[in-house]
Amino acid sequence: MENQDKYWLAFASIEKIGSVFIKTLIDCFGSAKSAWCAGADDLYKTTNLTKRQISDFLSARDKTDPDRCLEYIEEKGVKYINFMDEAYPQLLKEISNPPMTLFYKGDLKRCNFERTLSVVGSRKASESAKNVLSKIISEFKGTDICIVSGLALGIDTCAHKSAIKNNLSTIGVIASGFDYVYPSANKDLYKKIEDEQGIIFSEYYPSFTPIQWRFPHRNRIVTGLSKGTLVAEAALKSGAIISANLCLEQNRELMCMPGLLTNPNTEGIYKLIKNGAAVVTCAQDILDTLDWQIERQKQPKNASHEKAVSLSAKEQEVFSIIAKDGATTDGLAQVTGLEFGELMVILTKLELEGMIAQSDGERYIST
């Protein structure tokens, strides 16, 4: 059978068409190649698409070379799967508008797609919410549960870092093509997930920019990859509430982590709970809601200290200070004499390695 990849990629390269349009064509014509090569008359007669949609597609198709699309993706080093591939996540395939092509970095084999938990929440998350979320995720240590989130600041970042710290796989779903890292502050986190700890997914061609509407549109993939979604913090009008509604539309389990009543970012949480979302205060609540039975692998003792031997001299010095009594950023700078930028790079690495964690938002402690 002829390889259809270049036609899937050609469809994905056209910004003006979306997954529903592409699926409609492929359902009508039977394959990506047949859909791509269909004549104008057949497109107008066979599909229920509007004249404007078809006209936009035909105009873009005339300017698009499928062979060049394939070459471009290979040059970028980006991997991909399409909706018809066996490797395409089954839970995502079941939503109403799944992406037709998923671009990714990382290794699909790292993640158990039958044990995925999505986590969403505020970009300006409270320390209290991040601490509770970190504790809940830490209780999954030794399992094959995979944490899914959107690689944004706040709760998303906390979810991914907590997964990494506890040796869990994690999936980040981004709202742009791979030519962009957004937010740039998560560059190291992107790299850690890509190289070691999981997968980064995008439905967008590498050159597509992170424009505003793509963020809520991306959320359907975050929730669609999982049997259930945990909302860690959410204002009444927020992206997390959009994700919660998508979760319900997809007929998946919705769970909420209660927080301080005085925090505006919990107003959405309590509204969702009143409307029937499950309350989560520990990992077992999630296991019960999703009806998961899990077996834990034994973890090696003193893993953090074993990792320390592979550090550079400066990294070892910083880790040793933190391991002894804990330390603040200012205190570390004074003792080590390191410049702030260099110190933050070291702290970020140690945190991503799961060797240290922030306590109360200011002090670092060893884990």
Coordinates of N, CA and C in Angstrom, one line a residue, residues 81-298:
I81 N 2.2 11.1 13.9 CA 1.2 10.0 13.7 C -0.1 10.6 13.2
N82 N -0.8 9.8 12.4 CA -2.1 10.3 11.9 C -3.2 9.5 12.5
F83 N -4.4 10.0 12.3 CA -5.6 9.4 12.9 C -5.8 7.9 12.6
M84 N -5.3 7.5 11.5 CA -5.5 6.1 11.1 C -4.4 5.1 11.6
D85 N -3.4 5.7 12.2 CA -2.3 4.8 12.7 C -2.7 4.1 14.0
E86 N -2.2 2.9 14.1 CA -2.4 2.1 15.3 C -1.9 2.7 16.6
A87 N -0.8 3.5 16.5 CA -0.2 4.1 17.6 C -1.0 5.4 18.1
Y88 N -2.0 5.8 17.3 CA -2.8 7.0 17.7 C -3.5 6.7 19.0
P89 N -3.5 7.5 20.1 CA -4.1 7.2 21.3 C -5.6 7.0 21.2
Q90 N -6.1 5.9 21.7 CA -7.5 5.5 21.5 C -8.5 6.5 22.2
L91 N -8.2 6.9 23.4 CA -9.1 7.8 24.1 C -9.2 9.1 23.3
L92 N -8.1 9.6 22.7 CA -8.2 10.8 21.9 C -9.0 10.6 20.6
K93 N -8.9 9.4 20.1 CA -9.7 9.1 18.8 C -11.2 9.2 19.1
E94 N -11.6 9.0 20.3 CA -13.0 8.9 20.6 C -13.7 10.3 20.8
I95 N -13.0 11.4 20.8 CA -13.6 12.7 21.0 C -14.2 13.2 19.7
S96 N -15.1 14.2 19.8 CA -15.8 14.6 18.6 C -15.0 15.2 17.5
N97 N -13.9 15.9 17.8 CA -13.0 16.5 16.8 C -11.6 16.2 17.1
P98 N -11.1 15.0 17.0 CA -9.7 14.7 17.3 C -8.8 15.3 16.2
P99 N -7.6 15.6 16.6 CA -6.7 16.1 15.5 C -6.3 15.0 14.6
M100 N -6.3 15.3 13.3 CA -6.0 14.3 12.3 C -4.5 13.9 12.2
T101 N -3.7 14.8 12.6 CA -2.2 14.5 12.7 C -1.7 15.0 14.0
L102 N -1.0 14.2 14.7 CA -0.3 14.6 15.9 C 1.2 14.6 15.7
F103 N 1.8 15.8 15.8 CA 3.2 15.9 15.8 C 3.8 15.7 17.2
Y104 N 4.9 15.1 17.3 CA 5.4 14.9 18.7 C 6.9 14.8 18.7
K105 N 7.4 15.0 19.9 CA 8.8 14.8 20.3 C 8.8 13.9 21.5
G106 N 9.8 13.0 21.6 CA 9.8 12.1 22.7 C 9.6 10.7 22.2
D107 N 9.1 9.8 23.1 CA 8.9 8.4 22.7 C 7.6 7.9 23.2
L108 N 6.7 7.5 22.3 CA 5.4 7.0 22.6 C 5.4 5.9 23.6
K109 N 6.5 5.1 23.5 CA 6.5 3.9 24.4 C 6.7 4.2 25.8
R110 N 7.1 5.5 26.1 CA 7.3 5.9 27.5 C 6.0 5.9 28.3
C111 N 4.9 6.1 27.6 CA 3.6 6.4 28.3 C 2.6 5.3 28.1
N112 N 1.9 5.0 29.2 CA 0.8 4.1 29.2 C -0.5 4.9 28.9
F113 N -1.0 4.9 27.7 CA -2.1 5.7 27.3 C -3.5 5.2 27.9
E114 N -3.4 4.1 28.6 CA -4.6 3.7 29.3 C -4.6 4.1 30.8
R115 N -3.5 4.8 31.2 CA -3.4 5.2 32.6 C -3.0 6.7 32.6
T116 N -3.8 7.5 31.9 CA -3.4 8.9 31.8 C -4.4 9.8 32.6
L117 N -3.8 10.7 33.3 CA -4.6 11.7 34.1 C -4.2 13.1 33.7
S118 N -5.2 13.8 33.3 CA -5.0 15.2 32.9 C -5.1 16.1 34.1
V119 N -4.3 17.2 34.1 CA -4.3 18.1 35.2 C -4.3 19.5 34.5
V120 N -5.3 20.3 35.0 CA -5.4 21.7 34.5 C -5.6 22.7 35.7
G121 N -5.3 24.0 35.4 CA -5.5 24.9 36.5 C -4.9 26.3 36.1
S122 N -4.9 27.1 37.1 CA -4.5 28.5 36.9 C -3.0 28.7 36.6
R123 N -2.7 29.6 35.7 CA -1.3 30.0 35.4 C -0.7 30.7 36.6
K124 N -1.5 31.5 37.3 CA -1.1 32.2 38.5 C -1.5 31.4 39.8
A125 N -1.0 30.2 39.8 CA -1.5 29.3 40.9 C -0.9 29.7 42.3
S126 N -1.6 29.5 43.3 CA -1.2 29.7 44.7 C -0.2 28.7 45.1
E127 N 0.7 29.0 46.0 CA 1.7 28.0 46.6 C 0.9 26.9 47.2
S128 N -0.2 27.2 47.9 CA -1.0 26.1 48.5 C -1.5 25.1 47.5
A129 N -2.0 25.6 46.4 CA -2.5 24.6 45.4 C -1.3 23.8 44.8
K130 N -0.2 24.4 44.5 CA 0.9 23.7 44.0 C 1.5 22.7 44.9
N131 N 1.5 23.0 46.2 CA 2.0 22.1 47.2 C 1.1 20.9 47.3
V132 N -0.3 21.1 47.3 CA -1.2 20.0 47.4 C -1.1 19.1 46.2
L133 N -1.1 19.8 45.0 CA -1.0 19.0 43.8 C 0.3 18.1 43.8
S134 N 1.4 18.7 44.2 CA 2.7 18.0 44.2 C 2.5 16.8 45.1
K135 N 1.9 17.0 46.3 CA 1.7 15.8 47.2 C 0.9 14.7 46.6
I136 N -0.2 15.1 45.9 CA -1.1 14.1 45.3 C -0.4 13.3 44.3
I137 N 0.3 14.0 43.4 CA 1.1 13.3 42.3 C 2.2 12.5 42.9
S138 N 2.8 12.9 44.0 CA 3.9 12.1 44.6 C 3.3 10.7 45.1
E139 N 2.0 10.7 45.4 CA 1.4 9.5 45.9 C 1.3 8.4 44.8
F140 N 1.5 8.8 43.5 CA 1.5 7.9 42.4 C 2.8 7.3 42.1
K141 N 3.8 7.7 42.9 CA 5.2 7.2 42.6 C 5.2 5.7 42.6
G142 N 6.0 5.1 41.6 CA 6.0 3.7 41.5 C 5.0 3.0 40.7
T143 N 4.1 3.9 40.1 CA 3.0 3.4 39.2 C 3.3 3.7 37.7
D144 N 2.5 3.3 36.8 CA 2.7 3.6 35.4 C 1.7 4.7 35.0
I145 N 1.2 5.5 35.9 CA 0.3 6.6 35.6 C 1.0 7.7 34.9
C146 N 0.4 8.2 33.9 CA 1.0 9.3 33.1 C 0.3 10.6 33.3
I147 N 1.0 11.7 33.6 CA 0.4 13.0 33.9 C 0.4 13.8 32.6
V148 N -0.8 14.3 32.2 CA -1.0 15.1 31.0 C -1.3 16.5 31.4
S149 N -0.7 17.5 30.8 CA -1.0 18.9 31.0 C -0.6 19.7 29.8
G150 N -0.7 21.0 29.9 CA -0.5 21.9 28.8 C 0.8 22.7 28.7
L151 N 1.8 22.4 29.6 CA 3.1 23.0 29.6 C 3.0 24.6 29.8
A152 N 1.9 25.0 30.3 CA 1.8 26.5 30.7 C 2.5 26.7 32.0
L153 N 2.6 28.0 32.4 CA 3.0 28.3 33.8 C 2.0 27.9 34.8
G154 N 2.4 27.9 36.1 CA 1.5 27.6 37.1 C 1.2 26.2 37.3
I155 N -0.1 25.8 37.4 CA -0.5 24.4 37.7 C 0.1 23.4 36.6
D156 N 0.1 23.8 35.4 CA 0.7 22.9 34.3 C 2.1 22.5 34.6
T157 N 2.9 23.5 34.9 CA 4.3 23.3 35.2 C 4.5 22.5 36.4
C158 N 3.7 22.8 37.4 CA 3.8 22.0 38.7 C 3.5 20.6 38.4
A159 N 2.5 20.3 37.6 CA 2.1 18.9 37.3 C 3.2 18.1 36.6
H160 N 3.8 18.8 35.6 CA 4.9 18.1 34.8 C 6.1 17.9 35.7
K161 N 6.5 18.9 36.5 CA 7.6 18.8 37.3 C 7.4 17.7 38.4
S162 N 6.2 17.7 39.0 CA 5.9 16.7 40.0 C 6.0 15.3 39.5
A163 N 5.5 15.1 38.2 CA 5.6 13.8 37.6 C 7.1 13.4 37.4
I164 N 7.9 14.3 36.9 CA 9.3 14.0 36.7 C 10.0 13.7 38.0
K165 N 9.7 14.5 39.0 CA 10.3 14.3 40.3 C 10.0 12.9 40.9
N166 N 8.9 12.4 40.6 CA 8.4 11.1 41.1 C 8.6 10.0 40.1
N167 N 9.4 10.2 39.1 CA 9.7 9.2 38.0 C 8.4 8.7 37.3
L168 N 7.5 9.6 37.1 CA 6.3 9.2 36.3 C 6.5 9.8 34.9
S169 N 5.9 9.2 33.9 CA 5.9 9.7 32.6 C 4.9 10.9 32.5
T170 N 5.1 11.8 31.6 CA 4.3 13.0 31.5 C 4.1 13.4 30.0
I171 N 3.0 13.9 29.6 CA 2.7 14.4 28.3 C 2.4 15.8 28.3
G172 N 3.1 16.6 27.6 CA 2.8 18.0 27.4 C 2.1 18.3 26.1
V173 N 1.0 19.0 26.1 CA 0.3 19.4 24.8 C 0.5 20.9 24.6
I174 N 1.1 21.2 23.5 CA 1.4 22.6 23.3 C 0.4 23.2 22.2
A175 N 0.3 24.6 22.2 CA -0.6 25.3 21.4 C 0.1 26.0 20.2
S176 N 1.1 25.4 19.7 CA 1.8 26.0 18.6 C 2.6 24.9 17.9
G177 N 3.3 25.2 16.8 CA 4.2 24.2 16.2 C 5.5 24.2 17.0
F178 N 6.3 23.2 16.6 CA 7.6 23.0 17.4 C 8.7 24.0 17.1
D179 N 8.4 24.9 16.2 CA 9.4 26.0 16.0 C 9.4 27.0 17.2
Y180 N 8.4 26.9 18.0 CA 8.2 27.8 19.1 C 8.2 27.1 20.5
V181 N 8.8 27.7 21.5 CA 8.8 27.2 22.9 C 8.0 28.3 23.6
Y182 N 6.8 28.0 24.1 CA 6.0 29.0 24.8 C 5.3 28.3 26.0
P183 N 5.5 28.9 27.2 CA 6.4 30.0 27.5 C 7.9 29.7 27.5
S184 N 8.7 30.6 27.1 CA 10.1 30.4 27.0 C 10.8 29.9 28.3
A185 N 10.1 30.3 29.4 CA 10.6 29.9 30.8 C 10.6 28.4 31.0
N186 N 9.9 27.7 30.1 CA 9.8 26.2 30.3 C 10.7 25.5 29.3
K187 N 11.6 26.2 28.7 CA 12.5 25.6 27.7 C 13.2 24.3 28.3
D188 N 13.7 24.4 29.5 CA 14.4 23.2 30.1 C 13.4 22.1 30.4
L189 N 12.2 22.5 30.8 CA 11.2 21.4 31.0 C 10.8 20.7 29.8
Y190 N 10.6 21.5 28.7 CA 10.4 20.9 27.3 C 11.4 19.8 27.1
K191 N 12.7 20.2 27.2 CA 13.8 19.4 26.9 C 13.8 18.1 27.7
K192 N 13.5 18.3 29.0 CA 13.5 17.1 29.9 C 12.5 16.1 29.5
I193 N 11.3 16.6 29.2 CA 10.2 15.7 28.8 C 10.5 15.0 27.5
E194 N 11.0 15.8 26.5 CA 11.4 15.3 25.2 C 12.5 14.2 25.3
D195 N 13.5 14.5 26.1 CA 14.7 13.6 26.1 C 14.5 12.4 27.0
E196 N 13.7 12.5 28.1 CA 13.8 11.5 29.1 C 12.4 11.0 29.6
Q197 N 11.5 11.9 29.8 CA 10.4 11.6 30.7 C 9.0 11.4 30.0
G198 N 8.9 11.6 28.7 CA 7.6 11.4 28.1 C 7.5 11.9 26.7
I199 N 6.5 12.7 26.4 CA 6.1 13.1 25.1 C 5.6 14.5 25.1
I200 N 5.9 15.3 24.0 CA 5.3 16.6 23.8 C 4.5 16.4 22.5
F201 N 3.2 16.7 22.6 CA 2.3 16.6 21.4 C 1.9 18.0 20.9
S202 N 1.7 18.1 19.6 CA 1.1 19.3 19.0 C 0.3 18.9 17.8
E203 N -0.9 19.4 17.6 CA -1.6 19.2 16.4 C -1.2 20.1 15.3
Y204 N -0.3 21.1 15.6 CA 0.1 22.1 14.7 C 1.4 21.9 13.9
Y205 N 1.3 22.2 12.6 CA 2.5 22.2 11.8 C 3.6 23.0 12.5
P206 N 4.9 22.6 12.4 CA 6.0 23.2 13.1 C 6.0 24.8 13.0
S207 N 5.6 25.3 11.9 CA 5.8 26.8 11.7 C 4.6 27.6 12.3
F208 N 3.5 26.9 12.8 CA 2.3 27.6 13.2 C 2.6 28.3 14.6
T209 N 2.2 29.5 14.7 CA 2.6 30.4 15.9 C 1.6 30.1 17.0
P210 N 2.0 30.5 18.3 CA 1.2 30.3 19.4 C 0.2 31.5 19.6
I211 N -0.8 31.6 18.7 CA -1.7 32.7 18.8 C -2.9 32.3 19.8
Q212 N -3.6 33.3 20.2 CA -4.4 33.2 21.4 C -5.5 32.1 21.3
W213 N -6.2 32.0 20.2 CA -7.3 31.0 20.1 C -6.8 29.6 20.2
R214 N -5.5 29.3 19.9 CA -5.0 28.0 19.8 C -4.9 27.4 21.2
F215 N -4.8 28.2 22.3 CA -4.7 27.7 23.6 C -6.0 27.0 24.1
P216 N -7.1 27.6 24.1 CA -8.4 26.9 24.4 C -8.7 25.7 23.5
H217 N -8.3 25.9 22.2 CA -8.5 24.8 21.2 C -7.7 23.6 21.6
R218 N -6.4 23.8 22.1 CA -5.5 22.8 22.5 C -6.1 22.0 23.6
N219 N -6.9 22.6 24.5 CA -7.4 22.0 25.7 C -8.2 20.7 25.5
R220 N -8.9 20.6 24.3 CA -9.7 19.4 24.0 C -8.7 18.2 23.9
I221 N -7.5 18.4 23.5 CA -6.5 17.3 23.4 C -6.0 16.9 24.8
V222 N -5.8 17.9 25.7 CA -5.4 17.7 27.0 C -6.4 16.8 27.7
T223 N -7.6 17.2 27.7 CA -8.7 16.4 28.3 C -9.0 15.1 27.6
G224 N -8.9 15.2 26.2 CA -9.2 14.0 25.4 C -8.3 12.8 25.5
L225 N -7.1 13.1 26.0 CA -6.1 12.0 26.1 C -6.3 11.2 27.4
S226 N -7.2 11.6 28.2 CA -7.3 11.0 29.5 C -8.8 10.5 29.8
K227 N -8.9 9.6 30.7 CA -10.2 9.1 31.2 C -10.8 10.1 32.2
G228 N -9.9 10.9 32.8 CA -10.4 11.9 33.8 C -9.5 13.1 33.8
T229 N -10.0 14.2 34.2 CA -9.3 15.5 34.4 C -9.4 16.0 35.8
L230 N -8.3 16.4 36.4 CA -8.2 17.0 37.7 C -8.0 18.5 37.5
V231 N -9.0 19.3 38.1 CA -8.9 20.8 38.0 C -8.3 21.2 39.4
A232 N -7.1 21.8 39.4 CA -6.4 22.1 40.6 C -6.7 23.5 41.1
E233 N -7.0 24.4 40.2 CA -7.4 25.7 40.6 C -8.0 26.4 39.4
A234 N -9.1 27.1 39.6 CA -9.8 27.7 38.5 C -10.7 28.9 38.9
A235 N -10.5 30.0 38.3 CA -11.4 31.2 38.5 C -12.7 30.9 37.7
L236 N -13.7 31.6 38.0 CA -15.0 31.4 37.3 C -14.9 31.5 35.8
K237 N -14.1 32.4 35.3 CA -13.9 32.6 33.9 C -12.4 32.3 33.6
S238 N -12.1 31.1 33.1 CA -10.7 30.7 32.9 C -10.5 29.6 31.9
G239 N -9.3 29.4 31.5 CA -9.0 28.3 30.6 C -9.3 26.9 31.3
A240 N -9.1 26.9 32.6 CA -9.4 25.6 33.3 C -10.8 25.3 33.3
I241 N -11.7 26.3 33.4 CA -13.2 26.0 33.3 C -13.5 25.5 31.9
I242 N -12.9 26.1 30.8 CA -13.1 25.6 29.5 C -12.7 24.2 29.4
S243 N -11.6 23.8 30.0 CA -11.1 22.4 30.0 C -12.1 21.5 30.7
A244 N -12.6 22.0 31.9 CA -13.6 21.2 32.6 C -14.8 20.9 31.8
N245 N -15.3 21.9 31.1 CA -16.5 21.7 30.2 C -16.2 20.8 29.1
L246 N -15.0 20.9 28.5 CA -14.6 19.9 27.5 C -14.6 18.5 28.0
C247 N -14.1 18.3 29.2 CA -14.0 17.0 29.8 C -15.4 16.4 29.9
L248 N -16.4 17.2 30.4 CA -17.7 16.7 30.5 C -18.4 16.4 29.1
E249 N -18.1 17.3 28.2 CA -18.6 17.0 26.8 C -18.0 15.7 26.2
Q250 N -16.8 15.4 26.6 CA -16.2 14.2 26.1 C -16.6 12.9 27.0
N251 N -17.5 13.2 27.9 CA -18.0 12.1 28.8 C -16.9 11.4 29.6
R252 N -16.0 12.3 30.1 CA -14.9 11.8 30.9 C -15.2 12.2 32.4
E253 N -14.4 11.7 33.3 CA -14.6 12.0 34.7 C -13.9 13.3 35.1
L254 N -14.7 14.2 35.8 CA -14.2 15.5 36.2 C -14.0 15.5 37.7
M255 N -12.8 15.9 38.1 CA -12.4 15.9 39.5 C -11.9 17.3 39.9
C256 N -12.0 17.7 41.1 CA -11.6 19.0 41.5 C -10.8 18.9 42.9
M257 N -9.8 19.7 43.0 CA -9.0 19.8 44.2 C -9.5 21.0 45.0
P258 N -10.1 20.9 46.1 CA -10.6 22.1 46.8 C -9.5 22.9 47.4
G259 N -9.7 24.2 47.5 CA -8.7 25.1 48.0 C -9.2 26.1 49.0
L260 N -8.5 27.1 49.3 CA -8.9 28.2 50.2 C -10.1 28.9 49.7
L261 N -11.1 29.1 50.5 CA -12.3 29.8 50.1 C -12.0 31.3 49.8
T262 N -11.0 31.8 50.4 CA -10.7 33.2 50.2 C -9.9 33.5 48.9
N263 N -9.5 32.4 48.2 CA -8.8 32.5 47.0 C -9.7 32.6 45.8
P264 N -9.7 33.7 45.0 CA -10.6 33.8 43.8 C -10.4 32.7 42.8
N265 N -9.2 32.1 42.8 CA -9.0 31.0 41.9 C -9.6 29.7 42.3
T266 N -10.4 29.7 43.4 CA -11.1 28.5 43.8 C -12.6 28.7 43.5
E267 N -13.0 29.8 43.1 CA -14.5 30.0 42.8 C -15.0 29.1 41.8
G268 N -14.2 28.9 40.7 CA -14.6 27.9 39.7 C -14.6 26.5 40.2
I269 N -13.7 26.2 41.1 CA -13.6 24.8 41.7 C -14.9 24.5 42.4
Y270 N -15.3 25.4 43.3 CA -16.5 25.1 44.1 C -17.8 25.1 43.3
K271 N -17.8 25.8 42.2 CA -19.0 25.8 41.3 C -19.0 24.4 40.6
L272 N -17.9 23.9 40.2 CA -17.8 22.6 39.6 C -18.2 21.5 40.5
I273 N -17.7 21.6 41.8 CA -18.1 20.6 42.8 C -19.6 20.6 43.1
K274 N -20.2 21.8 43.2 CA -21.6 21.9 43.4 C -22.4 21.2 42.2
N275 N -21.8 21.3 41.0 CA -22.4 20.7 39.9 C -22.1 19.2 39.7
G276 N -21.4 18.6 40.6 CA -21.2 17.2 40.6 C -19.8 16.6 40.4
A277 N -18.8 17.5 40.3 CA -17.4 17.0 40.1 C -17.0 16.3 41.4
A278 N -16.2 15.3 41.2 CA -15.7 14.5 42.3 C -14.6 15.4 43.1
V279 N -14.6 15.3 44.4 CA -13.7 16.0 45.2 C -12.4 15.1 45.4
V280 N -11.3 15.7 45.2 CA -10.0 15.0 45.4 C -9.1 15.7 46.4
T281 N -8.8 14.9 47.4 CA -7.8 15.4 48.4 C -6.6 14.5 48.6
C282 N -6.6 13.4 47.8 CA -5.5 12.5 47.8 C -5.5 11.6 46.6
A283 N -4.4 10.9 46.3 CA -4.4 10.1 45.1 C -5.4 9.0 45.0
Q284 N -5.7 8.5 46.2 CA -6.7 7.4 46.2 C -8.1 7.8 45.7
D285 N -8.4 9.1 46.0 CA -9.7 9.6 45.4 C -9.7 9.5 43.9
I286 N -8.6 9.8 43.3 CA -8.5 9.7 41.8 C -8.6 8.3 41.4
L287 N -7.9 7.4 42.1 CA -8.0 6.0 41.7 C -9.4 5.4 41.8
D288 N -10.1 5.9 42.9 CA -11.5 5.4 43.1 C -12.4 5.9 42.0
T289 N -12.2 7.2 41.7 CA -13.1 7.8 40.7 C -12.9 7.2 39.3
L290 N -11.7 6.9 38.9 CA -11.4 6.3 37.6 C -11.4 4.8 37.7
D291 N -11.7 4.2 38.8 CA -11.8 2.7 39.0 C -10.5 2.1 38.5
W292 N -9.4 2.6 39.0 CA -8.0 2.0 38.6 C -7.5 1.2 39.7
Q293 N -7.0 0.0 39.4 CA -6.3 -0.8 40.3 C -4.8 -0.8 39.9
I294 N -3.9 -0.4 40.8 CA -2.6 -0.2 40.4 C -1.6 -1.1 41.2
E295 N -0.5 -1.4 40.6 CA 0.6 -2.1 41.3 C 1.8 -1.1 41.3
R296 N 2.5 -1.0 42.4 CA 3.6 -0.1 42.5 C 4.9 -0.9 42.4
Q297 N 5.8 -0.3 41.7 CA 7.2 -0.8 41.6 C 8.0 -0.3 42.7
K298 N 8.9 -1.1 43.2 CA 9.8 -0.7 44.3 C 10.8 0.3 43.8

